[in-house]
Short mmCIF file of C-alpha atoms and ligand atoms in Angstrom, two decimals:
data_model
loop_
_atom_site.label_atom_id
_atom_site.label_comp_id
_atom_site.label_asym_id
_atom_site.label_seq_id
_atom_site.Cartn_x
_atom_site.Cartn_y
_atom_site.Cartn_z
CA UNK A 1 0.58 0.09 -0.10
CA UNK A 2 0.98 3.19 -0.35
CA UNK A 3 -0.52 5.54 2.40
CA UNK A 4 -1.59 8.95 1.26
CA UNK A 5 0.33 12.25 2.48
CA UNK A 6 -2.38 12.76 4.92
CA UNK A 7 -1.60 8.74 6.50
CA UNK A 8 1.68 9.71 6.12
CA UNK A 9 1.95 12.44 7.78
CA UNK A 10 0.03 11.03 10.76
CA UNK A 11 1.43 7.87 11.07
CA UNK A 12 4.59 9.67 11.17
CA UNK A 13 3.46 11.21 13.96
CA UNK A 14 1.99 8.02 16.06
CA UNK A 15 5.11 6.10 15.36
CA UNK A 16 7.72 5.92 17.85
CA UNK A 17 9.98 4.54 19.28
CA UNK A 18 10.05 3.75 23.03
CA UNK A 19 13.84 5.43 23.47
CA UNK A 20 14.51 5.50 27.32
CA UNK A 21 10.49 4.67 28.02
CA UNK A 22 10.51 1.43 27.97
CA UNK A 23 7.33 -0.34 27.20
CA UNK A 24 6.01 0.53 30.56
CA UNK A 25 5.00 3.47 27.74
CA UNK A 26 2.98 1.49 25.80
CA UNK A 27 -0.29 1.59 28.32
CA UNK A 28 0.67 4.83 29.67
CA UNK A 29 -2.02 6.52 27.68
CA UNK A 30 -4.59 4.29 27.76
CA UNK A 31 -6.90 4.88 30.35
CA UNK A 32 -7.82 2.46 32.95
CA UNK A 33 -10.80 1.34 33.42
CA UNK A 34 -13.67 1.37 36.24
CA UNK A 35 -14.25 -1.66 37.40
CA UNK A 36 -10.76 -2.74 38.15
CA UNK A 37 -10.13 -4.34 41.13
CA UNK A 38 -6.65 -4.73 42.86
CA UNK A 39 -4.31 -4.17 39.65
CA UNK A 40 -0.73 -3.84 39.74
CA UNK A 41 0.34 -0.38 39.50
CA UNK A 42 3.27 0.17 36.86
CA UNK A 43 6.57 -1.06 37.36
CA UNK A 44 9.70 -0.47 35.34
CA UNK A 45 10.48 -1.80 32.31
CA UNK A 46 11.65 -4.62 31.13
CA UNK A 47 15.40 -4.56 30.72
CA UNK A 48 16.69 -3.39 27.25
CA UNK A 49 20.55 -3.79 27.18
CA UNK A 50 22.56 -0.67 25.40
CA UNK A 51 22.72 -2.22 22.19
CA UNK A 52 19.61 -3.21 20.90
CA UNK A 53 17.29 -0.79 19.59
CA UNK A 54 13.71 0.41 21.26
CA UNK A 55 10.49 -1.68 20.09
CA UNK A 56 8.92 0.85 17.84
CA UNK A 57 5.14 1.42 19.25
CA UNK A 58 2.34 3.07 17.11
CA UNK A 59 -1.65 4.19 18.03
CA UNK A 60 -4.10 1.39 17.81
CA UNK A 61 -6.47 3.64 16.17
CA UNK A 62 -8.82 5.66 18.73
CA UNK A 63 -8.73 3.11 21.44
CA UNK A 64 -5.68 5.61 22.81
CA UNK A 65 -3.85 2.76 23.21
CA UNK A 66 0.07 2.68 22.26
CA UNK A 67 1.91 -1.25 21.64
CA UNK A 68 4.84 -2.44 20.64
CA UNK A 69 4.41 -3.39 17.39
CA UNK A 70 4.51 -6.88 17.55
CA UNK A 71 3.54 -8.90 19.78
CA UNK A 72 1.57 -11.86 20.98
CA UNK A 73 -0.62 -14.39 18.71
CA UNK A 74 -0.97 -16.86 21.65
CA UNK A 75 -2.27 -19.79 19.52
CA UNK A 76 -0.73 -22.12 18.62
CA UNK A 77 1.51 -21.47 22.04
CA UNK A 78 1.40 -24.12 24.68
CA UNK A 79 4.22 -23.16 26.84
CA UNK A 80 3.89 -20.73 29.45
CA UNK A 81 7.89 -19.50 29.30
CA UNK A 82 7.52 -18.35 25.38
CA UNK A 83 4.07 -15.65 26.86
CA UNK A 84 6.35 -15.15 30.10
CA UNK A 85 9.43 -14.21 27.85
CA UNK A 86 7.27 -12.44 25.50
CA UNK A 87 6.39 -10.33 27.84
CA UNK A 88 10.10 -9.85 29.22
CA UNK A 89 11.40 -9.20 25.69
CA UNK A 90 8.97 -5.73 25.53
CA UNK A 91 5.43 -6.80 23.99
CA UNK A 92 2.38 -6.24 25.71
CA UNK A 93 -0.53 -7.45 23.61
CA UNK A 94 -1.80 -11.18 23.97
CA UNK A 95 -4.01 -12.46 21.17
CA UNK A 96 -6.18 -15.36 22.56
CA UNK A 97 -9.74 -17.01 22.23
CA UNK A 98 -12.48 -18.71 24.00
CA UNK A 99 -12.04 -21.86 22.17
CA UNK A 100 -8.36 -21.88 21.24
CA UNK A 101 -7.46 -25.46 23.04
CA UNK A 102 -11.11 -25.45 24.80
CA UNK A 103 -10.13 -21.98 27.07
CA UNK A 104 -6.06 -23.52 28.37
CA UNK A 105 -4.96 -21.47 26.28
CA UNK A 106 -6.83 -18.08 27.73
CA UNK A 107 -6.18 -20.07 31.36
CA UNK A 108 -2.11 -20.23 30.51
CA UNK A 109 -2.04 -16.09 29.38
CA UNK A 110 -4.12 -15.40 32.49
CA UNK A 111 -2.06 -17.35 35.02
CA UNK A 112 1.46 -16.01 33.39
CA UNK A 113 0.36 -12.64 33.77
CA UNK A 114 -1.17 -12.66 37.20
CA UNK A 115 1.86 -14.32 38.40
CA UNK A 116 4.20 -11.35 36.62
CA UNK A 117 1.45 -8.92 38.13
CA UNK A 118 1.44 -7.38 34.50
CA UNK A 119 -2.12 -7.14 34.40
CA UNK A 120 -2.43 -3.83 34.29
CA UNK A 121 0.56 -3.29 32.01
CA UNK A 122 -0.99 -6.17 29.23
CA UNK A 123 -3.29 -5.59 26.61
CA UNK A 124 -5.38 -8.65 26.51
CA UNK A 125 -7.53 -9.83 23.79
CA UNK A 126 -9.77 -12.51 23.38
CA UNK A 127 -13.12 -13.56 21.13
CA UNK A 128 -16.22 -15.33 21.81
CA UNK A 129 -17.02 -17.40 18.84
CA UNK A 130 -20.70 -18.61 18.02
CA UNK A 131 -20.91 -21.28 14.95
CA UNK A 132 -22.87 -19.85 12.07
CA UNK A 133 -26.12 -21.70 12.87
CA UNK A 134 -26.46 -20.68 15.80
CA UNK A 135 -26.23 -17.21 14.84
CA UNK A 136 -28.69 -17.05 12.22
CA UNK A 137 -31.55 -19.72 14.53
CA UNK A 138 -31.33 -17.90 18.12
CA UNK A 139 -33.12 -14.73 18.75
CA UNK A 140 -31.11 -11.44 19.31
CA UNK A 141 -31.63 -11.97 23.20
CA UNK A 142 -31.12 -15.80 23.44
CA UNK A 143 -27.88 -14.79 20.86
CA UNK A 144 -26.70 -12.05 23.31
CA UNK A 145 -26.91 -14.52 26.47
CA UNK A 146 -24.73 -17.05 24.75
CA UNK A 147 -22.31 -14.76 24.22
CA UNK A 148 -22.35 -13.26 27.26
CA UNK A 149 -22.05 -16.68 29.19
CA UNK A 150 -19.16 -17.66 27.09
CA UNK A 151 -17.04 -14.36 28.17
CA UNK A 152 -18.01 -15.05 31.46
CA UNK A 153 -15.89 -17.50 31.34
CA UNK A 154 -13.17 -16.18 29.23
CA UNK A 155 -13.14 -13.75 32.11
CA UNK A 156 -12.49 -16.48 34.69
CA UNK A 157 -10.05 -18.18 32.85
CA UNK A 158 -7.90 -15.08 32.12
CA UNK A 159 -8.35 -14.54 36.15
CA UNK A 160 -9.30 -10.53 35.32
CA UNK A 161 -12.46 -8.53 35.55
CA UNK A 162 -12.30 -6.71 31.84
CA UNK A 163 -10.10 -7.73 28.45
CA UNK A 164 -9.06 -4.71 26.58
CA UNK A 165 -10.23 -6.31 23.86
CA UNK A 166 -13.49 -8.22 22.89
CA UNK A 167 -14.05 -9.30 19.50
CA UNK A 168 -16.42 -11.54 17.56
CA UNK A 169 -14.51 -14.21 16.60
CA UNK A 170 -14.69 -15.32 12.73
CA UNK A 171 -17.01 -12.91 10.64
CA UNK A 172 -17.42 -13.41 7.26
CA UNK A 173 -20.56 -12.33 6.97
CA UNK A 174 -21.76 -8.79 6.64
CA UNK A 175 -25.28 -9.44 8.55
CA UNK A 176 -22.83 -10.56 11.46
CA UNK A 177 -21.59 -7.13 11.58
CA UNK A 178 -25.25 -5.45 12.34
CA UNK A 179 -26.40 -8.59 13.94
CA UNK A 180 -28.80 -7.16 17.11
CA UNK A 181 -27.47 -9.92 19.78
CA UNK A 182 -24.57 -9.15 18.93
CA UNK A 183 -24.11 -5.53 19.21
CA UNK A 184 -26.11 -5.68 22.12
CA UNK A 185 -23.65 -7.90 24.05
CA UNK A 186 -20.49 -5.85 23.00
CA UNK A 187 -23.13 -2.98 23.92
CA UNK A 188 -23.50 -4.13 27.20
CA UNK A 189 -20.07 -5.26 28.27
CA UNK A 190 -18.24 -1.96 27.51
CA UNK A 191 -21.29 -0.48 29.31
CA UNK A 192 -19.91 -2.74 32.01
CA UNK A 193 -16.57 -1.94 32.02
CA UNK A 194 -16.17 -5.43 31.10
CA UNK A 195 -14.32 -4.93 27.49
CA UNK A 196 -12.81 -1.73 26.71
CA UNK A 197 -12.99 -1.86 22.95
CA UNK A 198 -14.95 -4.08 20.78
CA UNK A 199 -14.02 -5.22 17.53
CA UNK A 200 -14.05 -8.78 15.10
CA UNK A 201 -11.58 -11.29 13.60
CA UNK A 202 -12.19 -11.69 10.13
CA UNK A 203 -10.46 -14.38 7.29
CA UNK A 204 -12.51 -14.44 4.96
CA UNK A 205 -14.23 -11.56 2.88
CA UNK A 206 -12.42 -8.99 4.59
CA UNK A 207 -12.68 -6.09 2.62
CA UNK A 208 -16.48 -5.88 2.38
CA UNK A 209 -16.25 -6.69 6.41
CA UNK A 210 -14.02 -3.87 7.11
CA UNK A 211 -16.33 -1.53 4.94
CA UNK A 212 -19.34 -2.19 7.16
CA UNK A 213 -17.34 -1.93 10.54
CA UNK A 214 -16.60 1.91 9.18
CA UNK A 215 -20.01 2.42 7.92
CA UNK A 216 -21.72 0.87 11.32
CA UNK A 217 -19.01 2.69 13.41
CA UNK A 218 -19.46 -0.26 16.58
CA UNK A 219 -16.14 -0.94 16.14
CA UNK A 220 -13.14 0.03 17.29
CA UNK A 221 -10.44 -2.71 16.59
CA UNK A 222 -10.22 -5.27 13.97
CA UNK A 223 -8.24 -8.34 13.81
CA UNK A 224 -7.39 -9.24 9.51
CA UNK A 225 -6.04 -12.04 8.73
CA UNK A 226 -2.99 -10.21 5.87
CA UNK A 227 0.03 -11.65 4.78
CA UNK A 228 2.61 -11.43 1.83
CA UNK A 229 0.13 -14.15 -0.29
CA UNK A 230 -2.25 -10.56 -0.55
CA UNK A 231 -0.15 -8.50 -2.03
CA UNK A 232 -1.94 -7.75 -4.87
CA UNK A 233 -5.40 -7.53 -3.50
CA UNK A 234 -6.07 -4.06 -4.26
CA UNK A 235 -9.47 -3.44 -2.46
CA UNK A 236 -8.52 -5.20 0.65
CA UNK A 237 -5.75 -2.47 1.48
CA UNK A 238 -7.86 0.70 0.03
CA UNK A 239 -10.40 -1.14 3.02
CA UNK A 240 -7.64 -1.27 5.59
CA UNK A 241 -6.36 2.42 4.63
CA UNK A 242 -10.12 3.73 5.19
CA UNK A 243 -10.57 2.32 8.11
CA UNK A 244 -6.97 3.21 9.36
CA UNK A 245 -8.20 6.00 8.07
CA UNK A 246 -11.46 6.71 10.35
CA UNK A 247 -9.27 5.66 13.42
CA UNK A 248 -10.57 1.66 13.80
CA UNK A 249 -7.36 0.03 15.50
CA UNK A 250 -6.16 -2.87 12.79
CA UNK A 251 -4.22 -5.90 13.76
CA UNK A 252 -3.14 -8.34 11.61
CA UNK A 253 -2.81 -11.80 12.28
CA UNK A 254 -2.22 -14.67 9.88
CA UNK A 255 1.19 -12.51 9.51
CA UNK A 256 3.78 -15.34 8.09
CA UNK A 257 1.70 -18.48 7.16
CA UNK A 258 3.21 -19.57 4.16
CA UNK A 259 6.42 -19.90 5.70
CA UNK A 260 7.22 -24.23 5.84
CA UNK A 261 4.67 -25.86 6.30
CA UNK A 262 3.58 -26.03 2.16
CA UNK A 263 7.43 -26.42 1.40
CA UNK A 264 6.35 -30.57 0.01
CA UNK A 265 4.23 -28.76 -2.54
CA UNK A 266 7.04 -27.43 -4.32
CA UNK A 267 9.50 -28.06 -6.61
CA UNK A 268 12.93 -29.14 -4.99
CA UNK A 269 14.28 -25.31 -6.47
CA UNK A 270 11.48 -23.77 -5.19
CA UNK A 271 11.77 -25.48 -1.44
CA UNK A 272 14.78 -23.87 -0.67
CA UNK A 273 13.30 -20.37 -0.68
CA UNK A 274 11.78 -20.83 3.12
CA UNK A 275 14.92 -22.17 4.82
CA UNK A 276 16.23 -19.67 7.32
CA UNK A 277 14.79 -17.29 9.08
CA UNK A 278 14.71 -14.61 6.69
CA UNK A 279 11.44 -15.54 5.42
CA UNK A 280 9.79 -14.99 9.52
CA UNK A 281 11.20 -11.40 9.35
CA UNK A 282 11.02 -9.90 5.25
CA UNK A 283 7.48 -11.11 5.40
CA UNK A 284 6.69 -9.64 8.76
CA UNK A 285 7.99 -6.18 7.87
CA UNK A 286 6.29 -6.88 4.39
CA UNK A 287 2.97 -6.38 6.96
CA UNK A 288 3.93 -4.25 9.03
CA UNK A 289 5.09 -1.55 6.44
CA UNK A 290 1.45 -1.13 5.63
CA UNK A 291 1.05 1.61 8.34
CA UNK A 292 -2.38 0.59 8.31
CA UNK A 293 -1.27 -1.82 11.27
CA UNK A 294 -0.66 -1.29 14.39
CA UNK A 295 0.70 -4.15 15.18
CA UNK A 296 0.83 -7.72 14.31
CA UNK A 297 0.10 -11.08 16.78
CA UNK A 298 2.55 -13.32 14.87
CA UNK A 299 1.88 -17.11 16.33
CA UNK A 300 5.43 -17.62 16.86
CA UNK A 301 5.65 -21.52 18.83
CA UNK A 302 9.55 -21.15 19.93
CA UNK A 303 12.09 -19.29 21.35
CA UNK A 304 13.73 -18.81 17.67
CA UNK A 305 10.69 -17.57 16.26
CA UNK A 306 10.37 -15.03 19.29
CA UNK A 307 13.67 -14.02 18.84
CA UNK A 308 13.04 -13.27 14.77
CA UNK A 309 9.94 -11.32 15.12
CA UNK A 310 11.08 -8.98 17.84
CA UNK A 311 13.41 -7.87 15.94
CA UNK A 312 11.53 -7.03 13.65
CA UNK A 313 9.79 -4.75 15.91
CA UNK A 314 13.19 -2.78 16.93
CA UNK A 315 13.18 -2.14 13.28
CA UNK A 316 11.43 -2.39 10.30
CA UNK A 317 14.31 -2.09 7.57
CA UNK A 318 14.37 -4.48 5.03
CA UNK A 319 17.69 -6.00 5.13
CA UNK A 320 19.22 -6.49 1.26
CA UNK A 321 18.56 -10.37 1.26
CA UNK A 322 15.28 -9.50 2.76
CA UNK A 323 14.86 -6.86 -0.32
CA UNK A 324 15.99 -9.89 -3.06
CA UNK A 325 13.74 -12.51 -1.31
CA UNK A 326 10.77 -10.11 -1.60
CA UNK A 327 11.00 -9.36 -5.21
CA UNK A 328 12.09 -12.71 -6.03
CA UNK A 329 8.97 -13.16 -9.26
CA UNK A 330 9.42 -17.61 -7.83
CA UNK A 331 8.71 -16.91 -4.58
CA UNK A 332 6.22 -14.79 -5.38
CA UNK A 333 4.83 -18.17 -7.22
CA UNK A 334 6.33 -20.96 -4.69
CA UNK A 335 3.46 -18.67 -2.09
CA UNK A 336 0.87 -21.35 -1.69
CA UNK A 337 -0.77 -19.78 0.90
CA UNK A 338 -4.61 -19.64 0.64
CA UNK A 339 -5.66 -15.92 0.96
CA UNK A 340 -9.58 -17.09 1.56
CA UNK A 341 -10.62 -15.09 -1.45
CA UNK A 342 -13.74 -17.43 -1.33
CA UNK A 343 -13.18 -18.05 -5.42
CA UNK A 344 -13.33 -21.44 -4.81
CA UNK A 345 -16.56 -21.60 -2.78
CA UNK A 346 -18.65 -22.44 -5.86
CA UNK A 347 -16.34 -25.10 -8.10
CA UNK A 348 -17.24 -28.05 -5.19
CA UNK A 349 -21.04 -29.30 -6.95
CA UNK A 350 -21.12 -30.56 -3.72
CA UNK A 351 -21.39 -27.51 -1.68
CA UNK A 352 -18.56 -27.85 0.30
CA UNK A 353 -16.87 -25.19 1.96
CA UNK A 354 -13.67 -25.40 0.91
CA UNK A 355 -12.24 -21.92 1.89
CA UNK A 356 -12.86 -23.01 5.68
CA UNK A 357 -11.11 -26.60 5.19
CA UNK A 358 -8.51 -24.36 3.31
CA UNK A 359 -8.46 -22.87 7.06
CA UNK A 360 -8.31 -26.07 8.17
CA UNK A 361 -5.66 -27.53 6.96
CA UNK A 362 -3.10 -24.00 7.71
CA UNK A 363 -4.13 -24.93 11.38
CA UNK A 364 -3.77 -28.34 10.84
CA UNK A 365 0.48 -27.96 9.10
CA UNK A 366 0.94 -24.93 12.43
CA UNK A 367 0.87 -27.13 13.01
CA UNK A 368 -1.93 -26.39 15.66
CA UNK A 369 -4.65 -29.48 15.07
CA UNK A 370 -6.93 -28.77 18.05
CA UNK A 371 -8.22 -25.50 16.65
CA UNK A 372 -8.24 -27.52 12.84
CA UNK A 373 -10.44 -30.19 14.77
CA UNK A 374 -12.44 -27.28 15.81
CA UNK A 375 -12.91 -25.00 12.67
CA UNK A 376 -13.79 -28.48 10.86
CA UNK A 377 -16.11 -28.73 13.81
CA UNK A 378 -17.86 -25.43 13.31
CA UNK A 379 -19.04 -25.93 9.75
CA UNK A 380 -22.54 -27.19 9.83
CA UNK A 381 -23.51 -30.75 8.10
CA UNK A 382 -22.85 -31.19 4.97
CA UNK A 383 -20.13 -28.69 4.37
CA UNK A 384 -17.84 -30.17 5.92
CA UNK A 385 -15.46 -32.75 5.37
CA UNK A 386 -18.58 -35.40 5.74
CA UNK A 387 -20.11 -33.40 2.27
CA UNK A 388 -17.02 -34.17 0.04
CA UNK A 389 -17.67 -37.42 -2.03
CA UNK A 390 -14.10 -37.80 -2.39
CA UNK A 391 -14.75 -37.40 -6.20
CA UNK A 392 -12.06 -39.52 -8.46
CA UNK A 393 -10.90 -35.99 -9.36
CA UNK A 394 -10.99 -33.18 -7.10
CA UNK A 395 -13.29 -30.30 -9.25
CA UNK A 396 -13.00 -27.50 -6.50
CA UNK A 397 -10.49 -25.16 -8.57
CA UNK A 398 -8.29 -22.52 -6.61
CA UNK A 399 -7.89 -19.17 -8.66
CA UNK A 400 -4.20 -19.60 -6.98
CA UNK A 401 -2.01 -22.39 -7.27
CA UNK A 402 -3.33 -24.74 -3.93
CA UNK A 403 -4.24 -27.92 -4.73
CA UNK A 404 -7.51 -28.16 -3.03
CA UNK A 405 -8.68 -31.96 -3.60
CA UNK A 406 -4.98 -32.35 -2.23
CA UNK A 407 -4.88 -30.90 1.24
CA UNK A 408 -8.70 -31.97 1.40
CA UNK A 409 -7.76 -35.76 1.16
CA UNK A 410 -4.55 -35.09 3.57
CA UNK A 411 -7.42 -33.47 6.28
CA UNK A 412 -9.46 -36.83 5.20
CA UNK A 413 -6.28 -38.99 6.63
CA UNK A 414 -5.68 -36.77 10.01
CA UNK A 415 -9.66 -36.77 11.00
CA UNK A 416 -10.69 -39.54 9.70
S1 SF4 B 501 -13.73 -34.28 -3.60
FE1 SF4 B 501 -13.75 -31.90 -4.81
S2 SF4 B 501 -15.33 -31.75 -5.58
FE2 SF4 B 501 -15.42 -33.46 -4.69
S3 SF4 B 501 -16.53 -32.45 -3.11
FE3 SF4 B 501 -15.00 -32.97 -2.37
S4 SF4 B 501 -14.62 -31.11 -2.42
FE4 SF4 B 501 -16.34 -31.17 -3.84
S1 SF4 B 502 -8.20 -22.33 -2.14
FE1 SF4 B 502 -8.24 -20.58 -3.52
S2 SF4 B 502 -9.93 -19.75 -4.59
FE2 SF4 B 502 -9.77 -20.78 -2.39
S3 SF4 B 502 -9.92 -20.00 -0.78
FE3 SF4 B 502 -8.19 -20.06 -1.18
S4 SF4 B 502 -7.24 -19.09 -2.29
FE4 SF4 B 502 -9.00 -18.38 -2.51
#
């Protein structure tokens, strides 16, 4: 995206380093919730050795929250020490969901932050998922009640009386963005100071959903899948820019979705591109150089990836090697990540929800078998693996280069 002069000026103002002040500054401009009980007072900033550059920070839309540009998507992590280390290195935003590991992921975040006495210094986002069929069948009151009930469980697991950001989990239909049951639930929880800011996460139909959110004025923050495989999606980039200009805080997820996971589908000469940390840093820098985004929440799963992602938060300058990597046409061709464009949805004669199956396959490759299974289970009867007739030759076609039939076959082997 090429930001307008106006956007650049605004971002130039908002994008600051934390020189001297340390990570405690991230929240210094954030309002404290009225209902907080015995929250910890701001403590000292994490140690930064003199040689290290401070983390770059940006404002999260109009929320008043200032965050490091790289934070933690906790979904794939099952090691509390990784969360602890992320905090020590200066990350302050932790993105989880009620559905991740059936609540265990939230429990881990809550336990680590409690152990560190760091709740008031952290920005917690969680998500409440209501299956699509229930969204449509429940009355507005019943939908609101169901949403609030799940969220109350999240607060307990997170060991807190509020979250900073509460998302509707997995919105791809603009009808959900204006659904009264969701809006009532979010509005009530905001009024009760149990959710400081609200939004939704989005993997499919993203430009239309973002546009709807801008028009509704009901959403503070959006969690959007965005990565290098989407570099030609000008419609999405325009919507992101419009949302940022309206003061909606944008957080990027699925930022490094085309690494070694799909290596086995590539010709040997292209597999070489997927080795080394250059992929990890180059594609994350590419995301964050779009200044519509306040930050990213990559789902690192080990300490090496964490360190690599933190290095990006210190300096977004592309190295010569990274520039070469990103400019190489063969690398673009080798990108075998499903961008969730939905283009294949109508190509399966059996009506299988192939984009969602491709997302489940991505989770399987993370590897996050639990989330892959949860995604499959979220599909209505007949739209998932159960609806796939295993045709002799799958006729579902990707607009890109994804072999849909092969991936569905792998899902079946795993989940049969
Ligand atoms: S094999 Fe492919 S075309 Fe056939 S039902 Fe399954 S997804 Fe659809
Ligand atoms: S498999 Fe291809 S066509 Fe289908 S949603 Fe993914 S990128 Fe789009």
